[in-house]
Coordinates of C-alpha atoms and ligand atoms in Angstrom, one line a residue:
Chain A
M1 CA -6.3 130.2 37.7
E2 CA -4.6 132.3 39.3
T3 CA -5.7 134.4 42.1
T4 CA -3.6 137.3 43.0
D5 CA -3.6 140.7 45.1
T6 CA -3.2 143.3 42.3
L7 CA -3.3 142.7 38.5
I8 CA -0.5 145.3 36.5
I9 CA -0.2 145.2 33.0
G10 CA 2.9 146.4 31.1
A11 CA 7.0 146.8 32.7
G12 CA 7.8 150.2 32.1
P13 CA 8.3 152.8 35.3
A14 CA 4.8 153.1 35.8
G15 CA 4.1 149.4 36.0
L16 CA 7.2 148.5 38.2
T17 CA 7.1 151.5 40.2
T18 CA 3.2 150.7 42.0
A19 CA 4.2 146.1 41.6
Y20 CA 7.0 147.4 43.9
R21 CA 5.8 149.9 46.3
L22 CA 3.1 146.9 47.3
A23 CA 5.4 144.0 47.1
K24 CA 7.6 146.3 49.2
A25 CA 4.5 146.4 51.6
G26 CA 4.0 142.8 51.4
H27 CA 1.0 143.1 48.9
G28 CA 0.4 140.1 45.7
V29 CA 1.6 141.1 42.6
V30 CA 1.4 139.6 39.2
V31 CA 3.2 142.1 36.4
I32 CA 2.1 140.9 32.9
E33 CA 4.6 142.3 30.0
Q34 CA 4.2 142.1 25.9
D35 CA 7.6 142.5 25.3
K36 CA 9.8 139.0 25.1
H37 CA 12.6 140.4 27.0
Y38 CA 13.5 143.5 28.5
V39 CA 11.2 144.9 31.0
G40 CA 11.4 148.9 31.7
G41 CA 9.3 150.2 28.4
I42 CA 10.3 153.3 26.4
S43 CA 12.1 153.7 29.3
R44 CA 14.2 150.5 28.5
T45 CA 18.0 149.7 28.1
V46 CA 17.6 147.4 24.3
S47 CA 21.5 145.4 23.5
Y48 CA 22.8 144.5 20.4
K49 CA 25.4 142.2 20.6
D50 CA 26.9 143.9 23.6
F51 CA 26.2 147.4 22.5
L52 CA 23.2 149.0 24.4
F53 CA 20.4 151.6 23.1
D54 CA 18.2 154.2 25.0
I55 CA 15.2 154.8 23.1
G56 CA 15.2 158.7 23.2
G57 CA 17.7 159.0 25.4
H58 CA 16.1 159.6 29.6
R59 CA 17.6 161.9 31.7
F60 CA 17.4 161.4 35.2
F61 CA 15.8 164.5 36.4
S62 CA 13.3 165.3 39.1
K63 CA 11.8 167.9 41.0
W64 CA 10.1 165.2 43.5
R65 CA 11.7 164.3 45.8
E66 CA 9.7 161.0 47.0
V67 CA 11.2 160.0 42.6
V68 CA 14.5 160.9 42.9
A69 CA 14.7 158.9 46.6
L70 CA 13.4 156.4 44.9
W71 CA 16.2 155.7 42.0
N72 CA 18.4 155.4 45.1
E73 CA 16.6 153.6 46.8
I74 CA 15.4 150.6 43.7
L75 CA 19.3 152.1 42.2
P76 CA 22.4 152.8 44.7
D77 CA 25.6 152.1 43.4
D78 CA 25.3 152.6 39.2
F79 CA 24.4 156.0 38.9
L80 CA 26.3 158.5 37.0
D81 CA 26.5 161.9 36.4
R82 CA 26.7 163.8 33.1
P83 CA 27.9 166.2 31.4
R84 CA 24.7 167.5 29.1
L85 CA 25.1 169.3 25.9
S86 CA 23.2 169.2 22.7
R87 CA 23.3 171.1 19.9
I88 CA 22.0 171.5 16.7
Y89 CA 23.8 170.4 13.8
Y90 CA 23.2 172.1 10.3
A91 CA 25.3 171.9 7.3
G92 CA 28.3 170.2 9.1
K93 CA 28.7 173.2 12.1
F94 CA 26.8 173.1 15.1
Y95 CA 25.3 175.5 16.6
A96 CA 24.5 176.1 21.1
Y97 CA 21.0 176.0 21.2
P98 CA 19.1 178.7 21.9
L99 CA 21.5 179.8 19.5
K100 CA 24.2 182.4 20.4
A101 CA 25.0 185.0 18.0
F102 CA 28.9 185.4 17.3
E103 CA 28.8 181.1 17.1
A104 CA 25.4 181.7 14.5
L105 CA 27.2 184.5 12.8
R106 CA 30.7 182.6 12.7
N107 CA 29.1 179.5 11.0
L108 CA 26.4 180.6 8.9
G109 CA 29.3 183.0 7.7
F110 CA 29.2 186.7 6.9
K111 CA 26.6 186.7 3.2
Q112 CA 24.9 183.6 5.0
C113 CA 24.5 186.6 7.7
L114 CA 23.4 188.9 5.6
A115 CA 21.4 187.5 4.1
C116 CA 19.4 186.7 7.4
L117 CA 19.2 189.9 8.2
A118 CA 18.0 191.3 5.2
S119 CA 15.7 188.8 4.6
Y120 CA 14.6 189.7 8.6
A121 CA 14.6 193.6 7.7
H122 CA 12.5 192.4 4.7
A123 CA 9.7 190.8 7.1
R124 CA 9.5 193.3 9.2
A125 CA 9.9 195.9 6.5
F126 CA 6.5 193.8 4.8
P127 CA 4.8 191.3 7.0
I128 CA 2.6 189.8 5.6
R129 CA -0.7 190.6 6.8
D130 CA -2.5 188.4 9.2
P131 CA -0.6 185.4 8.9
R132 CA -3.3 182.7 9.1
T133 CA 0.0 179.6 8.8
F134 CA 3.3 178.3 10.4
H135 CA 5.0 179.5 8.3
Q136 CA 3.4 182.7 7.9
W137 CA 3.8 183.2 11.9
M138 CA 7.2 183.0 11.7
R139 CA 8.9 184.9 8.3
N140 CA 7.2 187.6 9.7
E141 CA 8.5 187.1 13.0
F142 CA 12.5 186.1 11.7
G143 CA 12.4 186.4 8.6
E144 CA 12.6 183.8 5.3
R145 CA 16.0 182.3 6.1
L146 CA 16.0 181.8 9.7
F147 CA 13.0 180.1 9.7
S148 CA 14.1 177.8 7.3
I149 CA 17.7 177.2 8.9
F150 CA 16.0 176.6 12.4
F151 CA 12.9 176.3 12.6
K152 CA 11.0 174.7 8.9
T153 CA 12.4 171.1 9.2
Y154 CA 12.3 169.5 12.8
T155 CA 8.9 170.7 13.5
E156 CA 7.8 169.0 9.8
K157 CA 10.2 165.5 11.4
V158 CA 8.9 165.5 14.2
W159 CA 5.2 166.4 13.8
G160 CA 5.3 164.8 10.1
M161 CA 3.3 168.2 8.8
D162 CA 3.8 170.6 6.4
C163 CA 4.5 174.1 7.9
D164 CA 2.3 175.6 5.5
A165 CA 0.0 173.6 6.8
I166 CA -0.1 174.5 10.6
S167 CA -1.8 176.8 11.3
A168 CA -0.6 180.2 13.0
D169 CA -1.7 180.3 16.4
W170 CA 0.2 177.1 16.9
A171 CA 3.1 179.2 16.8
A172 CA 1.7 182.5 18.3
Q173 CA 1.6 179.5 21.6
R174 CA 4.4 178.5 20.5
I175 CA 7.2 180.6 20.1
K176 CA 5.1 183.5 22.8
G177 CA 8.4 185.8 24.0
L178 CA 10.9 185.1 21.5
N179 CA 12.0 187.9 19.3
L180 CA 14.5 187.9 17.6
S181 CA 16.4 190.9 19.2
K182 CA 15.6 189.9 22.1
A183 CA 17.8 186.5 21.1
I184 CA 20.0 188.5 19.3
I185 CA 21.1 190.7 23.0
D186 CA 20.3 187.5 24.7
G187 CA 22.9 185.4 22.4
V188 CA 25.5 188.6 22.8
A189 CA 25.1 188.4 26.1
R190 CA 25.9 184.7 25.8
S191 CA 28.7 184.9 23.7
F192 CA 30.5 186.8 26.4
G193 CA 29.4 184.1 28.6
F194 CA 26.4 186.4 30.6
K195 CA 23.5 184.0 31.6
P196 CA 20.0 185.5 30.2
Q197 CA 19.1 187.8 33.2
G198 CA 15.4 186.7 34.8
G199 CA 16.3 183.7 36.7
T200 CA 14.9 181.9 33.4
S201 CA 18.3 179.1 32.9
A202 CA 18.0 177.3 36.3
K203 CA 15.1 176.5 34.9
T204 CA 16.3 175.4 31.7
L205 CA 19.6 174.2 30.9
I206 CA 20.1 171.5 33.1
E207 CA 23.7 171.4 32.8
S208 CA 24.4 167.9 33.9
F209 CA 22.4 165.1 34.0
R210 CA 22.0 161.0 36.2
Y211 CA 21.7 158.4 34.4
P212 CA 22.3 154.5 35.3
R213 CA 26.0 153.2 33.8
R214 CA 23.7 150.6 31.8
G215 CA 21.0 152.6 30.3
P216 CA 17.6 153.5 31.7
G217 CA 16.7 149.8 31.7
M218 CA 19.7 148.8 34.6
M219 CA 16.6 150.4 37.1
W220 CA 14.0 148.4 35.5
D221 CA 16.5 145.2 35.8
A222 CA 16.3 146.2 39.2
A223 CA 13.3 147.0 40.2
A224 CA 11.7 143.6 38.9
A225 CA 14.5 142.0 40.2
K226 CA 13.6 143.1 43.6
I227 CA 9.7 143.2 43.5
K228 CA 10.2 139.1 42.5
A229 CA 12.5 138.8 46.0
S230 CA 9.4 140.2 47.6
G231 CA 7.2 137.5 45.9
G232 CA 6.0 139.1 43.2
R233 CA 5.5 137.2 40.4
I234 CA 7.1 139.5 36.5
A235 CA 5.1 137.5 33.9
M236 CA 7.4 137.9 30.3
D237 CA 6.1 138.0 26.7
R238 CA 2.6 138.4 27.3
S239 CA -0.9 140.1 27.3
F240 CA -3.9 140.7 28.2
E241 CA -7.1 139.3 25.7
K242 CA -10.2 140.7 27.9
L243 CA -10.6 142.8 31.1
T244 CA -13.6 141.4 33.5
C245 CA -15.6 143.1 36.2
D246 CA -17.2 141.8 38.7
P247 CA -19.1 144.7 40.3
E248 CA -20.7 142.4 43.4
R249 CA -17.7 140.0 44.2
R250 CA -15.7 143.1 43.6
T251 CA -13.2 141.0 41.7
W252 CA -11.6 141.3 38.1
T253 CA -10.8 138.0 36.0
V254 CA -8.2 138.8 33.7
E255 CA -7.7 136.8 30.3
T256 CA -4.1 136.6 29.4
I257 CA -2.0 135.1 26.3
G258 CA 1.3 134.5 25.8
G259 CA 3.8 135.0 22.7
D260 CA 3.2 131.2 22.2
G261 CA -0.9 130.9 22.3
T262 CA -0.7 129.9 26.2
R263 CA -3.9 131.1 28.2
E264 CA -3.6 131.2 31.8
T265 CA -6.4 133.3 33.6
F266 CA -5.5 136.0 37.2
Q267 CA -8.5 136.6 39.0
A268 CA -7.0 139.6 41.7
R269 CA -8.9 142.5 43.3
H270 CA -6.9 145.4 41.6
V271 CA -6.5 146.3 37.6
V272 CA -3.4 148.4 37.0
S273 CA -2.8 149.2 33.3
S274 CA 0.1 151.4 32.2
A275 CA -1.0 149.6 28.6
P276 CA -2.1 152.5 26.6
I277 CA -5.6 153.7 26.5
P278 CA -7.7 152.6 23.3
E279 CA -6.2 149.0 23.9
L280 CA -7.0 148.4 27.4
L281 CA -11.0 150.4 27.0
A282 CA -11.4 147.8 23.8
A283 CA -10.6 144.7 26.0
L284 CA -13.4 145.5 29.5
S285 CA -16.7 144.3 29.6
P286 CA -19.1 144.8 29.9
T287 CA -17.9 147.4 27.0
P288 CA -17.5 151.4 28.1
L289 CA -19.0 153.3 26.8
T290 CA -16.2 155.7 26.3
L291 CA -14.6 153.3 23.5
F292 CA -14.9 155.6 21.1
H293 CA -13.0 157.9 22.5
A294 CA -10.3 156.0 23.1
R295 CA -10.2 155.3 19.6
A296 CA -10.4 158.6 18.9
L297 CA -7.0 159.0 21.1
K298 CA -3.5 159.5 19.1
Y299 CA -0.1 158.5 18.9
R300 CA 3.0 159.5 17.0
D301 CA 5.1 156.4 16.5
F302 CA 9.0 156.6 16.5
L303 CA 12.1 154.7 15.4
T304 CA 15.6 154.5 15.9
V305 CA 18.3 153.2 13.9
V306 CA 21.3 152.0 15.1
L307 CA 24.2 152.6 13.1
I308 CA 27.8 151.4 14.8
G309 CA 31.6 152.1 13.2
R310 CA 34.4 153.5 14.2
T311 CA 35.8 156.5 13.1
P312 CA 38.0 159.8 13.5
R313 CA 35.4 162.6 14.3
Q314 CA 34.2 162.0 17.7
W315 CA 31.2 165.2 19.4
P316 CA 31.0 165.8 23.0
D317 CA 26.8 166.1 21.8
N318 CA 25.1 163.5 24.3
W319 CA 22.2 164.4 21.2
I320 CA 22.4 166.4 17.6
Y321 CA 19.1 168.1 16.4
I322 CA 19.1 167.5 12.8
H323 CA 18.2 170.2 11.5
D324 CA 19.1 169.3 7.1
P325 CA 16.1 169.2 4.7
R326 CA 17.8 167.0 2.9
V327 CA 17.7 164.1 5.5
K328 CA 15.2 162.9 7.8
V329 CA 16.5 161.7 10.6
G330 CA 15.9 164.0 12.8
R331 CA 18.0 163.6 16.0
V332 CA 21.7 161.4 16.2
Q333 CA 22.0 159.9 19.7
N334 CA 25.9 159.4 20.9
F335 CA 25.1 156.6 23.2
R336 CA 28.9 156.9 24.1
S337 CA 28.8 160.7 26.0
W338 CA 25.6 159.1 28.0
S339 CA 28.1 156.5 29.4
P340 CA 31.2 154.6 28.0
E341 CA 29.4 151.6 29.8
M342 CA 26.7 152.1 26.8
I343 CA 29.7 150.6 24.1
P344 CA 31.9 147.4 24.7
D345 CA 35.3 148.9 23.9
A346 CA 37.3 151.8 22.9
T347 CA 37.1 152.4 19.9
S348 CA 34.0 151.9 18.4
T349 CA 31.4 155.2 17.7
C350 CA 28.1 154.0 18.1
L351 CA 24.8 156.4 16.7
G352 CA 21.2 156.6 16.8
L353 CA 19.5 158.2 13.9
E354 CA 15.8 158.6 15.3
Y355 CA 12.3 158.7 13.0
F356 CA 9.8 160.7 13.7
C357 CA 7.2 158.6 11.9
S358 CA 2.8 156.9 12.1
E359 CA 2.7 153.3 12.2
G360 CA 1.1 153.1 8.7
D361 CA 3.0 155.4 7.0
D362 CA 5.8 155.2 4.6
L363 CA 9.1 155.4 7.0
W364 CA 7.1 152.4 8.6
D365 CA 6.8 150.1 7.3
M366 CA 10.5 150.9 6.1
V367 CA 11.7 146.6 6.2
D368 CA 14.7 147.4 8.3
R369 CA 17.4 147.2 5.8
D370 CA 16.2 149.6 4.1
L371 CA 16.3 151.3 6.9
I372 CA 19.8 150.7 7.7
A373 CA 20.4 151.4 3.8
L374 CA 19.0 154.8 4.2
A375 CA 20.6 155.7 7.1
K376 CA 23.7 155.2 6.1
Q377 CA 23.4 157.4 3.0
E378 CA 21.5 160.2 5.7
I379 CA 24.6 159.6 8.2
S380 CA 27.4 159.7 5.1
A381 CA 25.5 163.3 4.0
I382 CA 25.0 165.7 7.2
G383 CA 29.4 164.0 6.9
L384 CA 29.2 162.3 10.6
L385 CA 29.9 159.1 9.3
R386 CA 30.9 157.7 6.5
G387 CA 29.0 154.9 5.2
E388 CA 32.3 152.8 4.5
E389 CA 32.9 153.8 8.0
V390 CA 29.9 151.9 9.6
T391 CA 30.5 147.9 10.3
D392 CA 27.0 147.1 11.7
A393 CA 23.1 148.2 12.3
C394 CA 19.9 147.5 13.2
V395 CA 16.8 149.2 13.9
V396 CA 14.4 150.0 17.4
R397 CA 10.5 150.2 17.5
Q398 CA 8.8 152.1 19.1
K399 CA 5.2 151.9 19.3
K400 CA 2.6 154.4 20.1
A401 CA 6.0 157.2 22.1
Y402 CA 4.0 160.1 22.9
P403 CA 0.1 160.8 22.9
V404 CA -0.8 163.2 20.7
Y405 CA -2.3 166.4 22.8
D406 CA -4.6 167.5 19.7
E407 CA -7.6 170.0 21.7
T408 CA -10.0 166.6 21.9
Y409 CA -7.0 164.4 23.7
L410 CA -8.5 166.3 27.2
E411 CA -11.5 166.1 26.2
N412 CA -11.9 162.4 24.9
L413 CA -9.3 161.6 28.8
R414 CA -12.1 163.1 30.5
M415 CA -14.7 161.9 29.2
I416 CA -12.8 157.9 29.5
R417 CA -11.8 159.0 33.5
F418 CA -15.5 160.3 34.3
E419 CA -16.6 156.6 33.3
L420 CA -13.5 154.8 34.4
A421 CA -14.2 155.6 37.9
S422 CA -17.4 155.2 38.2
R423 CA -17.9 152.3 36.8
F424 CA -14.8 150.4 37.3
P425 CA -13.4 151.9 40.7
A426 CA -10.4 149.2 41.4
L427 CA -9.3 149.2 37.7
H428 CA -6.5 152.0 37.9
L429 CA -4.6 154.2 35.0
V430 CA -0.6 154.9 35.6
G431 CA 2.3 156.2 33.8
R432 CA 2.5 158.5 31.0
N433 CA -1.4 157.5 29.7
A434 CA -3.2 158.2 32.6
C435 CA -2.4 161.7 32.8
T436 CA -5.1 165.1 32.3
N437 CA -3.2 167.5 33.3
T438 CA -0.3 168.3 31.1
T439 CA 0.9 171.7 30.5
T440 CA 2.6 174.0 27.6
R441 CA 6.2 174.7 27.3
I442 CA 7.4 176.2 25.0
M443 CA 10.0 175.0 23.4
R444 CA 13.3 176.1 23.3
Chain B
M1 CA 6.9 156.6 38.0
M2 CA 4.6 159.9 40.8
T3 CA 1.4 157.7 39.7
G4 CA 3.0 154.5 40.1
M5 CA 3.1 155.8 44.1
L6 CA 0.7 157.3 44.2
T7 CA -1.5 154.3 43.3
A8 CA 0.2 151.7 45.2
A9 CA -0.4 154.0 48.0
N10 CA -4.3 154.4 47.1
I11 CA -4.3 150.4 47.2
L12 CA -3.1 149.9 50.5
A13 CA -5.0 152.0 51.9
G14 CA -8.1 150.6 49.6
R15 CA -10.0 154.2 49.3
T16 CA -8.9 157.2 47.1
L17 CA -5.9 159.2 49.0
Y18 CA -4.2 161.0 45.3
D19 CA -6.6 162.1 42.7
V20 CA -3.9 160.0 40.6
W21 CA -4.9 161.9 37.1
Q22 CA -4.1 165.2 38.4
V23 CA -0.2 164.2 38.1
N24 CA 1.8 165.9 35.8
E25 CA 4.0 163.3 34.1
D26 CA 6.4 164.6 33.0
A27 CA 6.5 167.7 36.0
E28 CA 8.7 164.9 37.3
Y29 CA 12.2 166.0 34.4
G30 CA 11.4 169.1 34.1
E31 CA 11.2 171.0 31.5
A32 CA 14.5 170.6 30.7
G33 CA 15.0 166.9 32.4
V34 CA 12.9 165.8 29.1
S35 CA 15.0 165.0 25.3
G36 CA 15.0 167.3 23.7
A37 CA 12.9 165.4 20.5
R38 CA 9.9 164.7 23.3
E39 CA 10.7 168.3 24.7
A40 CA 9.5 169.2 20.4
L41 CA 6.4 167.5 20.1
A42 CA 5.6 167.3 24.5
S43 CA 6.2 171.3 24.4
A44 CA 3.7 172.3 22.6
R45 CA 1.1 169.9 24.2
L46 CA -0.8 172.0 21.5
V47 CA -0.5 170.0 19.0
P48 CA -0.3 172.6 15.9
R49 CA -3.0 172.6 13.7
R50 CA -4.4 172.5 10.2
V51 CA -5.6 175.9 8.9
A52 CA -8.6 175.6 8.6
Ligands
FAD1 C1 12.1 160.1 22.5 C2 11.7 160.2 24.4 C3 12.5 160.9 25.3 C4 11.8 160.7 27.2 N1 12.5 160.8 27.6 C5 12.7 161.0 29.1 C6 13.6 161.9 30.4 O1 14.9 161.7 29.2 N2 13.2 161.6 31.4 C7 12.4 160.4 32.0 O2 12.3 160.5 32.9 N3 11.5 160.2 30.6 C8 11.5 160.1 29.2 N4 10.9 159.9 28.5 C9 9.3 159.2 29.2 C10 9.7 158.2 29.2 O3 10.1 157.1 28.5 C11 7.9 157.7 30.0 O4 7.6 158.7 30.7 C12 8.1 156.2 30.8 O5 9.1 155.7 30.2 C13 6.6 156.2 31.1 O6 7.0 155.1 31.3 P1 5.4 154.1 31.5 O7 5.4 153.2 32.9 O8 3.6 155.1 31.9 O9 4.5 153.6 29.7 P2 6.5 152.7 29.1 O10 7.8 152.3 29.1 O11 5.4 153.1 27.8 O12 6.0 151.4 29.3 C14 4.5 150.1 29.2 C15 4.6 148.8 29.7 O13 3.8 148.5 29.7 C16 4.0 146.7 28.7 N5 2.3 146.5 28.2 C17 1.3 148.1 27.3 N6 0.9 147.4 26.8 C18 0.7 145.8 27.4 C19 -0.1 145.1 27.0 N7 -1.5 145.2 26.5 N8 0.0 143.5 27.7 C20 1.3 143.5 28.2 N9 2.2 144.5 28.7 C21 1.9 146.1 28.5 C22 4.8 147.7 27.1 O14 5.0 147.0 26.1 C23 6.0 148.7 28.0 O15 7.0 147.9 29.1 C24 11.0 159.6 26.9 C25 10.2 159.4 26.0 C26 10.5 159.3 24.6 C27 9.5 158.7 23.8

């Protein structure tokens, strides 16, 4: 049995930041990470034959000075400043988001625009009384046609729910303050190069961001190296089976199991966890009363199909949104635009097609070969890469990418937090799993 | 990352200096620092509800 001051579960940003700070202060740390090769969690850089990918695209931008200072301390020499561009791709054309009126007019074409205006006028003249669904509410605000082009499909892809099944109050909160006439005025102003007034531009448009030249994982590889240099241990390919709290002796006993079945037991004063809460609580002994609440926390999963190839068609966006109802892909990452070093040569294109899904649904359950076939077919259908231009491909899966912050989420988390604080004071939850203070944001 | 830094400070101090649960991780990279998918999901920290 190995004894340490603090045992940390997960070598993602939260676990490694904790470990780094503790190890630097001379405190003993052991980090266990279930992945065989990668540290960094969702912020890892995945590599495949010298091509590098980022899961979801990580911009380094923080309002917190301490966070920025820590980035610079861990990775002093390897940050790039990258321009940011991300547009909507619809029917073969790129649209700035928020929309620019003239660009939209030009791209949609005169007829489509007229149809949009007519459908808007119709919706205003004959609104659906007491809209109950997202669809009805949006149709009243924007007209059927604009709704179906710019809102319907993306919303359905992200949430996996039909717009007729989503309730209207969600739309009302989400799209609050956005109305078409204002959007048109703003859009016209933006087309002429004026920034919309109200000081919103600084907050909503970050024109550039920092990015490690070999992807976000570079930061976490550097952090792991520094932790080891300070005497910490990072045990890869290892998960926990049981965490037992002994309140009398004020110690934790953590039983772990490696991918190859090897068991190892640790004793520690503190346990820090960045693992998903349902998994953590299921392994705690004595059994927490809020295990039931933990099991009610829901997550959404995410997978990226990476397509590598050569094409004359280049575009500068970091990623684009796919508002095309014929395909399931939600966004396409353009890894070269994040950093040229993500691509080992000067000519290849490497795109990451992102699919939102839930463990166990049809998409998640597809085997890699079928997913690659689907991705190839979809990328040629939307016209970004032709099927025969694709020379290689792979699939990267990310379980539990997002907690689903539904109306029960915060309440369940509050109950869990209360119990953990009173019964397991030396258990510390960190990272994206541990935040109760979430704010409502309006999608722009 | 912020939760990690504060937790390390709590452990080193031997007592709860900071209530880590109050941290809004997302604030780290701000409204616009968030990639779109996440924006789409997270923006609506309120998840869509089914029509009653
Ligand atoms: C699509 C997308 C886009 C994003 N864009 C940005 C962005 O632009 N900028 C930004 O700053 N952030 C972004 N984020 C958020 C960022 O990825 C997370 O905030 C960050 O990775 C959270 O770190 P964490 O350590 O809490 O969790 P994770 O990254 O999930 O790390 C947890 C680690 O714990 C390990 N683990 C889990 N269970 C166990 C177990 N039982 N035993 C051992 N190990 C275990 C996992 O393997 C993982 O390595 C994005 C996220 C997504 C999904």
